[in-house]
Amino acid sequence: MHIYHIFSAFTYALGRQYSDKKNFNADADFVYRQYRNLPWYFRVVFACLALFLDLALMKGLVPFHRLQLRDRLHKVERLKRLNLGVTNDFLTFFNGLTAFSVYSGPSRETTG
Amino acid sequence: MARIAVVTGANGWLGKTLTGFLAEGHPHHPGLAASPYDEIRCLVMQNEDTAFLQGISGKVRIFPGDITSRASLSDIFATDREFDLYHTAGIVHPRNLRQFYEVNHAGAVNVLSKACDKNIRKAVFVSSNSPLGCNPFPDHLFDEDSPYHPYMNYGKSKMKMELSVREVAARNQVSLTLIRCPWFYGPNQPARQTVFFSMIKDGKMPVVGDGSNMRSMSYLDNLCQGIMLASQKTEPAPDVYWIADENPYSMNDIVATVESLLEQDFGYAVQHRRLRLPWLAGEVATLCDWSIQKLGFYHQKMHVLSEMNKTIACSIDKASRELGYRPQIELREGMKRSIQWCLDNNLEI
Amino acid sequence: MRVFQDIVVGSGPGGAITSHFLKKAGRDVLLIEAGSRLFQQDTVAFSKDEMLRKYWNGGVTVTLGTPRIPFILGKCFGGGSEINAGIYHRASPQVLEEWARRFQLRDIDAASLNEHYEYFEKELTVSSMPDSLIPKASKVLAEGARKLNWKCFEVPRWFDYDKAENQKQTMSETFLSRNIELDLEMVFEKTVRKLKQENGIWRVLTFEGDSYHAENIFVCAGAVQTPSILMRSGIGRNVGKSLQLHPTIKATALFDDEINTEGMGVPVHQVREFSPAISLGCSISSLPYLSLALSEFKNYPTFARENWKRMSTYYAMIRPESCARIINIPFTRDPVIRYDLSDRDIANLLFGLKKLCQLLFAAGARKVFPSLLDEKFILDSEDQIESKLTRVDRKLIQLMSIHLFGSCPMGENPALCATDSYGRINDREGLYVNDASLLCTSLGLNPQGTLMCFARRNVLHFLETRGG
Ligand SMILES: Cc1cc2nc3c(=O)[nH]c(=O)nc-3n(C[C@H](O)[C@H](O)[C@H](O)COP(=O)(O)OP(=O)(O)OC[C@H]3O[C@@H](n4cnc5c(N)ncnc54)[C@H](O)[C@@H]3O)c2cc1C
């Protein structure tokens, strides 16, 4: 649940670039399910990174995944500018999947 | 052909307003303008004052009963005619935790099971945001696919209610819609709600954190519109909708709107102060609330405080898409009507 | 204990064809597939849903090395054939000649292979697209090539254009459907972990905890999983050391005219001026894919949405000299793939990209977005190509790959080959490989046509020599 929240905090922030809709749950779900699809050794790296960034991108005592949008966007911008290899990969993963999902249409896909 | 409407919790805040619309039709939606009912059966607790309900319309009939006792429900369902069931009874601030489950869970199951023995056409059950807990961040929105993550006992009791009534409805092949509504407001409110206006007026309203956390709210007329639209869906599969005002409001907006109304529209002297508490205070309150409830007690103020820095917001997209739900009243107008109602009823702010 | 005559692992083109001919010969066969029993109509082609339900790992895994390369494999009834573009090629004589020479692959004279190629061309209705259906995005490529005087062809596909729906002749549509009619036994959502030989009988163990028994095993789990299963089973000679893939670089172009339409699918032209080292062609260019292609250019977040009708994505694919290694990780089904592209391969990719951009501008492109991770590489005119694309840090190159093969090469050369000339694992009785893993080297072309040809050749050989 915790990881899911961190992931949706990223997806909700990145999704704004692509659409002015308000509900990005379908996209957050997609990103999360793709994370779950990764082999476990990549998943562990992503999970650790997510937990680390949640704290590293804290404002005051509030972790990233509970910040308001403006603060989160600001933090993501700063992270991009840091330009570190592994965080770049993390953002590229989220950003690409979010863009793909947002433009894939409105409905949440059913799973079988 | 005209039908019967059965309303539980009819003497409550929501129940009263809903009964009015069921009897007279709802003016905000063309599909609801005419009432399909010739009789509204209202379930109320023994010995309650029912003058208000009886004053609504000649269609209203009062049935004393208690949803926690199946036997006491026999009278209200004693009919062979077709009826729609509106379940609004529930408990938010109980005396002890057991009550949560007795009323919210077992009570709801009693009502639906009883109704299923008779000629029920449609069941609409009012649930709340609590089975989902709080949103993780302020711009997040719950939708109908969001997973359960109940907050403490109230949330758990409502979640169990949702799951159980779905099961009962499916077993009896009765069309059921669950309505999830967050914090509602509007006329007929219980006395404790006037405290909210007073605190704002007196500058004692606690704002935890920076007040940017969001709240979906539903003005009662909007909520009733959603409930009544849901009753027109008779597909067999159980379904769920979020019903609220168009957009969530930030805590700051809510307080500022009430302040400005009290001052400009009602001529009160307003303090323009907040009881500012750090974000952490909300977290500490959450921890206390959690500990108290773990011990089997319930402390209303602690619980309310713990929610003050949380976001509880939902998307009404599905309801507007599938039900044609169009909320007509937003915060300022809704709050204005609530304050006016307090004044009309000689409640002091 | 039930002992099948044959167990086929994987239902991709290799496994579908292998199981079909075994079953048709009247044998007792079981087909084991890790993916779900889904048909063409169960998902929309190239959608998010398809990614989640039909792709191995959702299509999000990468090779390790610089740059990391995302690769796509199918995981469903029909494997890669369900999610691919259906583009058909025969192997070139030069490549076959190389296989015969370096890998000592026997019995691959043109006449005998042609019989198999022709079989599939007929069975899968390999055909050209009716001219009226050819998308404009495809004609643009042809137009650019014509202006530059480069060789360009419309490539045939296994499509039945006479059908109203399900035109793509995937395995679930063809051989696997026939298998269902033949009452082939199948199990789904079971991922084979390892194989054990006990008293001459093979035992197949799955990650889910089941076991199945057979006299012969045909491992057709694709170019990554086939070697991975063999390695987990301790069968390792020349297995998993020579995985090949086609690194592919993309460029998305904006034109004046509308060239893209809803549901366009994959355009059908390929430029073969630089073959076999490099080929150029068209990629899927639906709005989600265009957005994905542009997602790293921060100043263009809604550019694709606003202009998608005038945009399309193209690729340059190389035939690399580098090989990837498969490294199994204990307790998991997914191996790590280590892949370091040589400097020459990188240079080739950039050369291909330049040629592709040159062609797109010749065809009238107004802007070209190469798949390089920086906005400074976006091109507004042809004369920027040399200056912007000559020196590119390999870290910034975004590649992908959809063709994987060669991880268990066939042939008689003991230094290179994992199987004999017909896919039988050396020194093991009753153990065969029959999928893309067998292809000795890169074809420089879409591989499924050749893979099917060899799959049929090998299984018929098995039936003739042992299964009679
Ligand atoms: C997007 C895309 C587009 C392509 N376009 C073309 C094209 O246009 N033309 C062309 O010729 N080729 C194309 N290809 C390549 C082509 O699809 C593959 O070469 C071909 O599918 C390989 O067949 P295969 O039988 O070797 O393996 P696969 O198709 O990969 O099938 C392997 C099957 O085995 C199953 N499996 C794997 N491991 C296990 C296990 N441990 N236990 C049980 N089951 C297992 C998998 O789920 C899968 O279904 C494309 C590929 C992709 C991904």
mmCIF file of C-alpha atoms in Angstrom, chain C residues 142-414:
data_model
loop_
_atom_site.group_PDB
_atom_site.id
_atom_site.type_symbol
_atom_site.label_atom_id
_atom_site.label_comp_id
_atom_site.label_asym_id
_atom_site.label_seq_id
_atom_site.Cartn_x
_atom_site.Cartn_y
_atom_site.Cartn_z
ATOM 1 C CA ALA C 142 8.732 4.914 -49.830
ATOM 2 C CA GLU C 143 8.587 8.475 -51.101
ATOM 3 C CA GLY C 144 11.713 9.493 -49.184
ATOM 4 C CA ALA C 145 13.547 6.441 -50.492
ATOM 5 C CA ARG C 146 12.459 7.178 -54.059
ATOM 6 C CA LYS C 147 13.812 10.724 -53.843
ATOM 7 C CA LEU C 148 17.147 9.462 -52.551
ATOM 8 C CA ASN C 149 17.147 6.581 -54.980
ATOM 9 C CA TRP C 150 17.342 4.000 -52.164
ATOM 10 C CA LYS C 151 15.957 0.481 -52.338
ATOM 11 C CA CYS C 152 12.597 0.235 -50.621
ATOM 12 C CA PHE C 153 9.997 -2.545 -50.577
ATOM 13 C CA GLU C 154 6.576 -3.209 -49.318
ATOM 14 C CA VAL C 155 7.041 -6.260 -47.114
ATOM 15 C CA PRO C 156 4.398 -8.987 -47.143
ATOM 16 C CA ARG C 157 2.750 -10.082 -43.908
ATOM 17 C CA TRP C 158 0.827 -13.092 -42.649
ATOM 18 C CA PHE C 159 -2.477 -11.318 -43.027
ATOM 19 C CA ASP C 160 -5.682 -12.570 -44.580
ATOM 20 C CA TYR C 161 -7.081 -9.369 -46.030
ATOM 21 C CA ASP C 162 -10.249 -11.128 -47.158
ATOM 22 C CA LYS C 163 -11.365 -11.679 -43.602
ATOM 23 C CA ALA C 164 -13.585 -9.155 -41.868
ATOM 24 C CA GLU C 165 -11.760 -9.406 -38.551
ATOM 25 C CA ASN C 166 -8.775 -11.155 -36.990
ATOM 26 C CA GLN C 167 -6.865 -10.691 -40.200
ATOM 27 C CA LYS C 168 -3.510 -11.295 -38.596
ATOM 28 C CA GLN C 169 -2.703 -14.982 -38.895
ATOM 29 C CA THR C 170 -1.234 -15.430 -35.453
ATOM 30 C CA MET C 171 -0.560 -18.862 -33.989
ATOM 31 C CA SER C 172 -3.749 -18.815 -31.892
ATOM 32 C CA GLU C 173 -5.629 -18.030 -35.074
ATOM 33 C CA THR C 174 -3.980 -20.822 -37.089
ATOM 34 C CA PHE C 175 -1.902 -23.740 -35.790
ATOM 35 C CA LEU C 176 -3.082 -23.496 -32.224
ATOM 36 C CA SER C 177 -6.724 -23.413 -33.283
ATOM 37 C CA ARG C 178 -6.068 -26.522 -35.325
ATOM 38 C CA ASN C 179 -4.457 -28.046 -32.251
ATOM 39 C CA ILE C 180 -7.625 -27.393 -30.306
ATOM 40 C CA GLU C 181 -9.579 -29.200 -33.001
ATOM 41 C CA LEU C 182 -7.130 -32.085 -32.720
ATOM 42 C CA ASP C 183 -7.805 -32.164 -28.959
ATOM 43 C CA LEU C 184 -4.256 -31.359 -28.014
ATOM 44 C CA GLU C 185 -3.835 -31.290 -24.243
ATOM 45 C CA MET C 186 -2.723 -27.928 -22.946
ATOM 46 C CA VAL C 187 -2.021 -26.312 -19.597
ATOM 47 C CA PHE C 188 -1.786 -22.546 -19.103
ATOM 48 C CA GLU C 189 -0.214 -20.245 -16.554
ATOM 49 C CA LYS C 190 2.420 -22.811 -15.665
ATOM 50 C CA THR C 191 6.005 -21.648 -15.948
ATOM 51 C CA VAL C 192 8.546 -24.392 -16.411
ATOM 52 C CA ARG C 193 11.368 -24.204 -13.904
ATOM 53 C CA LYS C 194 13.569 -27.115 -14.781
ATOM 54 C CA LEU C 195 13.842 -30.462 -16.470
ATOM 55 C CA LYS C 196 15.114 -33.686 -14.937
ATOM 56 C CA GLN C 197 15.851 -36.977 -16.559
ATOM 57 C CA GLU C 198 15.041 -39.999 -14.411
ATOM 58 C CA ASN C 199 15.340 -43.542 -15.791
ATOM 59 C CA GLY C 200 14.999 -42.351 -19.324
ATOM 60 C CA ILE C 201 11.836 -40.337 -18.566
ATOM 61 C CA TRP C 202 11.847 -36.542 -18.488
ATOM 62 C CA ARG C 203 10.221 -34.772 -15.603
ATOM 63 C CA VAL C 204 9.134 -31.169 -16.151
ATOM 64 C CA LEU C 205 8.893 -29.089 -12.964
ATOM 65 C CA THR C 206 7.083 -25.768 -12.810
ATOM 66 C CA PHE C 207 7.410 -22.765 -10.520
ATOM 67 C CA GLU C 208 3.817 -23.410 -9.489
ATOM 68 C CA GLY C 209 4.879 -26.774 -8.097
ATOM 69 C CA ASP C 210 3.454 -29.164 -10.721
ATOM 70 C CA SER C 211 5.329 -31.858 -12.489
ATOM 71 C CA TYR C 212 4.667 -33.543 -15.818
ATOM 72 C CA HIS C 213 6.370 -36.506 -17.458
ATOM 73 C CA ALA C 214 7.275 -37.363 -21.020
ATOM 74 C CA GLU C 215 9.654 -39.326 -23.180
ATOM 75 C CA ASN C 216 10.655 -36.294 -25.238
ATOM 76 C CA ILE C 217 10.800 -32.636 -24.376
ATOM 77 C CA PHE C 218 10.705 -29.829 -26.912
ATOM 78 C CA VAL C 219 11.767 -26.590 -25.303
ATOM 79 C CA CYS C 220 10.185 -23.740 -27.301
ATOM 80 C CA ALA C 221 10.030 -21.056 -24.653
ATOM 81 C CA GLY C 222 11.635 -18.318 -26.736
ATOM 82 C CA ALA C 223 15.159 -17.023 -26.998
ATOM 83 C CA VAL C 224 15.466 -16.004 -23.337
ATOM 84 C CA GLN C 225 13.490 -18.621 -21.456
ATOM 85 C CA THR C 226 14.669 -21.635 -23.453
ATOM 86 C CA PRO C 227 18.329 -21.221 -22.451
ATOM 87 C CA SER C 228 17.237 -20.158 -18.994
ATOM 88 C CA ILE C 229 15.309 -23.424 -18.467
ATOM 89 C CA LEU C 230 18.214 -25.454 -19.806
ATOM 90 C CA MET C 231 20.694 -23.663 -17.575
ATOM 91 C CA ARG C 232 18.474 -24.162 -14.527
ATOM 92 C CA SER C 233 18.495 -27.846 -15.414
ATOM 93 C CA GLY C 234 22.268 -27.939 -15.577
ATOM 94 C CA ILE C 235 22.373 -28.390 -19.333
ATOM 95 C CA GLY C 236 24.778 -25.745 -20.309
ATOM 96 C CA ARG C 237 27.118 -26.291 -23.194
ATOM 97 C CA ASN C 238 26.989 -23.282 -25.534
ATOM 98 C CA VAL C 239 23.639 -22.370 -24.063
ATOM 99 C CA GLY C 240 22.732 -18.761 -23.330
ATOM 100 C CA LYS C 241 26.115 -17.345 -24.292
ATOM 101 C CA SER C 242 25.284 -16.053 -27.716
ATOM 102 C CA LEU C 243 21.875 -14.400 -27.425
ATOM 103 C CA GLN C 244 21.399 -11.980 -30.271
ATOM 104 C CA LEU C 245 19.021 -9.135 -30.611
ATOM 105 C CA HIS C 246 18.371 -6.390 -33.089
ATOM 106 C CA PRO C 247 19.082 -3.087 -31.352
ATOM 107 C CA THR C 248 16.683 -0.577 -32.794
ATOM 108 C CA ILE C 249 16.777 3.203 -32.637
ATOM 109 C CA LYS C 250 13.751 5.295 -33.430
ATOM 110 C CA ALA C 251 12.894 8.694 -34.767
ATOM 111 C CA THR C 252 9.525 10.374 -34.726
ATOM 112 C CA ALA C 253 8.787 12.807 -37.516
ATOM 113 C CA LEU C 254 6.331 15.633 -37.983
ATOM 114 C CA PHE C 255 4.997 16.312 -41.482
ATOM 115 C CA ASP C 256 2.840 18.991 -43.076
ATOM 116 C CA ASP C 257 0.184 16.557 -44.204
ATOM 117 C CA GLU C 258 -1.880 14.156 -42.229
ATOM 118 C CA ILE C 259 -0.298 10.728 -42.460
ATOM 119 C CA ASN C 260 -1.556 8.972 -39.341
ATOM 120 C CA THR C 261 -5.020 7.666 -38.581
ATOM 121 C CA GLU C 262 -6.743 5.989 -35.674
ATOM 122 C CA GLY C 263 -6.026 2.260 -35.687
ATOM 123 C CA MET C 264 -3.393 2.527 -38.397
ATOM 124 C CA GLY C 265 -1.400 -0.437 -37.090
ATOM 125 C CA VAL C 266 2.140 -0.990 -38.282
ATOM 126 C CA PRO C 267 3.006 0.383 -41.725
ATOM 127 C CA VAL C 268 4.544 -2.057 -44.167
ATOM 128 C CA HIS C 269 7.510 -0.526 -46.014
ATOM 129 C CA GLN C 270 11.168 -1.238 -45.342
ATOM 130 C CA VAL C 271 14.230 0.423 -46.788
ATOM 131 C CA ARG C 272 16.928 -2.109 -47.585
ATOM 132 C CA GLU C 273 19.556 0.134 -49.150
ATOM 133 C CA PHE C 274 21.959 -0.616 -46.278
ATOM 134 C CA SER C 275 20.993 -4.256 -45.695
ATOM 135 C CA PRO C 276 21.848 -6.522 -44.115
ATOM 136 C CA ALA C 277 23.782 -4.240 -41.730
ATOM 137 C CA ILE C 278 20.958 -1.751 -41.297
ATOM 138 C CA SER C 279 17.322 -1.682 -42.242
ATOM 139 C CA LEU C 280 14.869 1.163 -41.908
ATOM 140 C CA GLY C 281 11.138 0.876 -41.429
ATOM 141 C CA CYS C 282 7.974 2.081 -39.727
ATOM 142 C CA SER C 283 6.874 1.534 -36.129
ATOM 143 C CA ILE C 284 3.560 1.499 -34.382
ATOM 144 C CA SER C 285 2.531 5.161 -34.143
ATOM 145 C CA SER C 286 -0.680 5.327 -32.174
ATOM 146 C CA LEU C 287 -1.071 8.347 -29.894
ATOM 147 C CA PRO C 288 0.083 6.490 -26.759
ATOM 148 C CA TYR C 289 3.220 5.308 -28.541
ATOM 149 C CA LEU C 290 3.953 8.743 -29.987
ATOM 150 C CA SER C 291 3.557 10.214 -26.517
ATOM 151 C CA LEU C 292 5.874 7.616 -25.100
ATOM 152 C CA ALA C 293 8.417 8.467 -27.797
ATOM 153 C CA LEU C 294 8.276 12.151 -26.855
ATOM 154 C CA SER C 295 7.924 11.718 -23.103
ATOM 155 C CA GLU C 296 11.531 12.588 -22.354
ATOM 156 C CA PHE C 297 11.321 15.931 -24.162
ATOM 157 C CA LYS C 298 9.967 18.076 -21.367
ATOM 158 C CA ASN C 299 9.013 21.011 -23.515
ATOM 159 C CA TYR C 300 6.778 18.888 -25.701
ATOM 160 C CA PRO C 301 4.361 17.233 -23.280
ATOM 161 C CA THR C 302 1.239 17.749 -25.371
ATOM 162 C CA PHE C 303 2.902 17.997 -28.745
ATOM 163 C CA ALA C 304 1.888 14.486 -29.752
ATOM 164 C CA ARG C 305 -1.705 14.999 -28.699
ATOM 165 C CA GLU C 306 -1.943 18.151 -30.769
ATOM 166 C CA ASN C 307 -0.132 16.893 -33.836
ATOM 167 C CA TRP C 308 -0.444 13.123 -33.860
ATOM 168 C CA LYS C 309 -2.211 12.997 -37.188
ATOM 169 C CA ARG C 310 0.839 14.551 -38.791
ATOM 170 C CA MET C 311 3.321 12.368 -36.955
ATOM 171 C CA SER C 312 4.697 8.882 -37.256
ATOM 172 C CA THR C 313 7.567 6.900 -35.770
ATOM 173 C CA TYR C 314 10.244 5.136 -37.828
ATOM 174 C CA TYR C 315 13.176 2.943 -36.900
ATOM 175 C CA ALA C 316 16.680 1.988 -37.870
ATOM 176 C CA MET C 317 17.541 -1.562 -36.883
ATOM 177 C CA ILE C 318 21.055 -2.947 -37.007
ATOM 178 C CA ARG C 319 22.527 -6.393 -37.321
ATOM 179 C CA PRO C 320 25.001 -6.174 -34.452
ATOM 180 C CA GLU C 321 28.300 -7.931 -33.944
ATOM 181 C CA SER C 322 27.837 -8.028 -30.153
ATOM 182 C CA CYS C 323 26.225 -10.927 -28.296
ATOM 183 C CA ALA C 324 24.320 -10.910 -25.033
ATOM 184 C CA ARG C 325 24.770 -13.370 -22.152
ATOM 185 C CA ILE C 326 22.016 -14.880 -20.124
ATOM 186 C CA ILE C 327 22.784 -15.097 -16.420
ATOM 187 C CA ASN C 328 20.367 -17.059 -14.285
ATOM 188 C CA ILE C 329 19.506 -15.700 -10.854
ATOM 189 C CA PRO C 330 18.604 -18.278 -8.197
ATOM 190 C CA PHE C 331 14.933 -18.585 -7.160
ATOM 191 C CA THR C 332 13.551 -16.568 -10.013
ATOM 192 C CA ARG C 333 12.299 -17.256 -13.487
ATOM 193 C CA ASP C 334 13.763 -14.084 -14.976
ATOM 194 C CA PRO C 335 17.439 -14.178 -15.859
ATOM 195 C CA VAL C 336 19.586 -11.084 -16.159
ATOM 196 C CA ILE C 337 20.657 -10.298 -19.685
ATOM 197 C CA ARG C 338 24.048 -8.713 -19.951
ATOM 198 C CA TYR C 339 24.537 -6.868 -23.228
ATOM 199 C CA ASP C 340 27.361 -4.521 -24.099
ATOM 200 C CA LEU C 341 27.181 -3.040 -27.539
ATOM 201 C CA SER C 342 30.533 -2.622 -29.231
ATOM 202 C CA ASP C 343 31.634 0.820 -30.375
ATOM 203 C CA ARG C 344 31.114 -0.338 -33.916
ATOM 204 C CA ASP C 345 27.524 -1.292 -33.207
ATOM 205 C CA ILE C 346 26.917 2.093 -31.627
ATOM 206 C CA ALA C 347 28.479 3.792 -34.637
ATOM 207 C CA ASN C 348 26.272 1.718 -36.893
ATOM 208 C CA LEU C 349 23.176 2.697 -34.948
ATOM 209 C CA LEU C 350 24.029 6.361 -35.222
ATOM 210 C CA PHE C 351 24.784 5.933 -38.909
ATOM 211 C CA GLY C 352 21.395 4.277 -39.319
ATOM 212 C CA LEU C 353 19.734 7.070 -37.394
ATOM 213 C CA LYS C 354 21.336 9.693 -39.619
ATOM 214 C CA LYS C 355 20.236 7.876 -42.735
ATOM 215 C CA LEU C 356 16.746 7.575 -41.342
ATOM 216 C CA CYS C 357 16.589 11.286 -40.557
ATOM 217 C CA GLN C 358 17.950 12.128 -43.990
ATOM 218 C CA LEU C 359 15.215 10.034 -45.534
ATOM 219 C CA LEU C 360 12.492 11.587 -43.391
ATOM 220 C CA PHE C 361 13.541 15.100 -44.352
ATOM 221 C CA ALA C 362 13.662 14.037 -47.986
ATOM 222 C CA ALA C 363 10.111 12.833 -47.559
ATOM 223 C CA GLY C 364 9.071 16.261 -46.283
ATOM 224 C CA ALA C 365 9.473 16.054 -42.496
ATOM 225 C CA ARG C 366 9.347 19.398 -40.674
ATOM 226 C CA LYS C 367 10.799 18.171 -37.405
ATOM 227 C CA VAL C 368 12.415 14.941 -36.326
ATOM 228 C CA PHE C 369 12.651 13.714 -32.733
ATOM 229 C CA PRO C 370 15.390 11.075 -32.520
ATOM 230 C CA SER C 371 15.139 8.716 -29.543
ATOM 231 C CA LEU C 372 18.034 10.380 -27.763
ATOM 232 C CA LEU C 373 17.624 11.610 -24.230
ATOM 233 C CA ASP C 374 18.078 15.324 -24.754
ATOM 234 C CA GLU C 375 16.100 18.033 -26.461
ATOM 235 C CA LYS C 376 19.217 19.392 -28.113
ATOM 236 C CA PHE C 377 19.043 16.503 -30.578
ATOM 237 C CA ILE C 378 15.687 17.511 -32.008
ATOM 238 C CA LEU C 379 16.180 18.337 -35.678
ATOM 239 C CA ASP C 380 14.480 21.097 -37.626
ATOM 240 C CA SER C 381 16.184 20.552 -40.945
ATOM 241 C CA GLU C 382 18.388 18.182 -42.834
ATOM 242 C CA ASP C 383 21.548 20.249 -42.435
ATOM 243 C CA GLN C 384 21.452 19.800 -38.656
ATOM 244 C CA ILE C 385 21.856 16.027 -38.979
ATOM 245 C CA GLU C 386 25.640 15.937 -39.228
ATOM 246 C CA SER C 387 26.320 18.516 -36.558
ATOM 247 C CA LYS C 388 23.848 17.202 -34.020
ATOM 248 C CA LEU C 389 24.060 13.446 -34.480
ATOM 249 C CA THR C 390 27.743 12.832 -34.996
ATOM 250 C CA ARG C 391 28.925 12.844 -31.420
ATOM 251 C CA VAL C 392 26.387 11.271 -29.114
ATOM 252 C CA ASP C 393 27.164 9.873 -25.687
ATOM 253 C CA ARG C 394 26.036 6.234 -25.671
ATOM 254 C CA LYS C 395 24.300 6.845 -22.341
ATOM 255 C CA LEU C 396 21.818 9.088 -24.099
ATOM 256 C CA ILE C 397 20.820 6.583 -26.741
ATOM 257 C CA GLN C 398 17.414 5.052 -26.204
ATOM 258 C CA LEU C 399 17.107 1.719 -27.923
ATOM 259 C CA MET C 400 14.650 -1.124 -27.903
ATOM 260 C CA SER C 401 14.470 -4.597 -29.320
ATOM 261 C CA ILE C 402 11.723 -6.945 -30.378
ATOM 262 C CA HIS C 403 13.739 -9.642 -32.126
ATOM 263 C CA LEU C 404 15.660 -12.039 -29.906
ATOM 264 C CA PHE C 405 17.264 -15.284 -31.058
ATOM 265 C CA GLY C 406 20.456 -17.294 -31.282
ATOM 266 C CA SER C 407 20.828 -18.281 -27.630
ATOM 267 C CA CYS C 408 21.118 -22.036 -28.417
ATOM 268 C CA PRO C 409 22.579 -22.135 -31.920
ATOM 269 C CA MET C 410 22.124 -25.286 -34.005
ATOM 270 C CA GLY C 411 24.793 -26.975 -36.112
ATOM 271 C CA GLU C 412 27.615 -29.429 -35.881
ATOM 272 C CA ASN C 413 30.386 -27.083 -34.729
ATOM 273 C CA PRO C 414 31.061 -28.195 -31.145
#
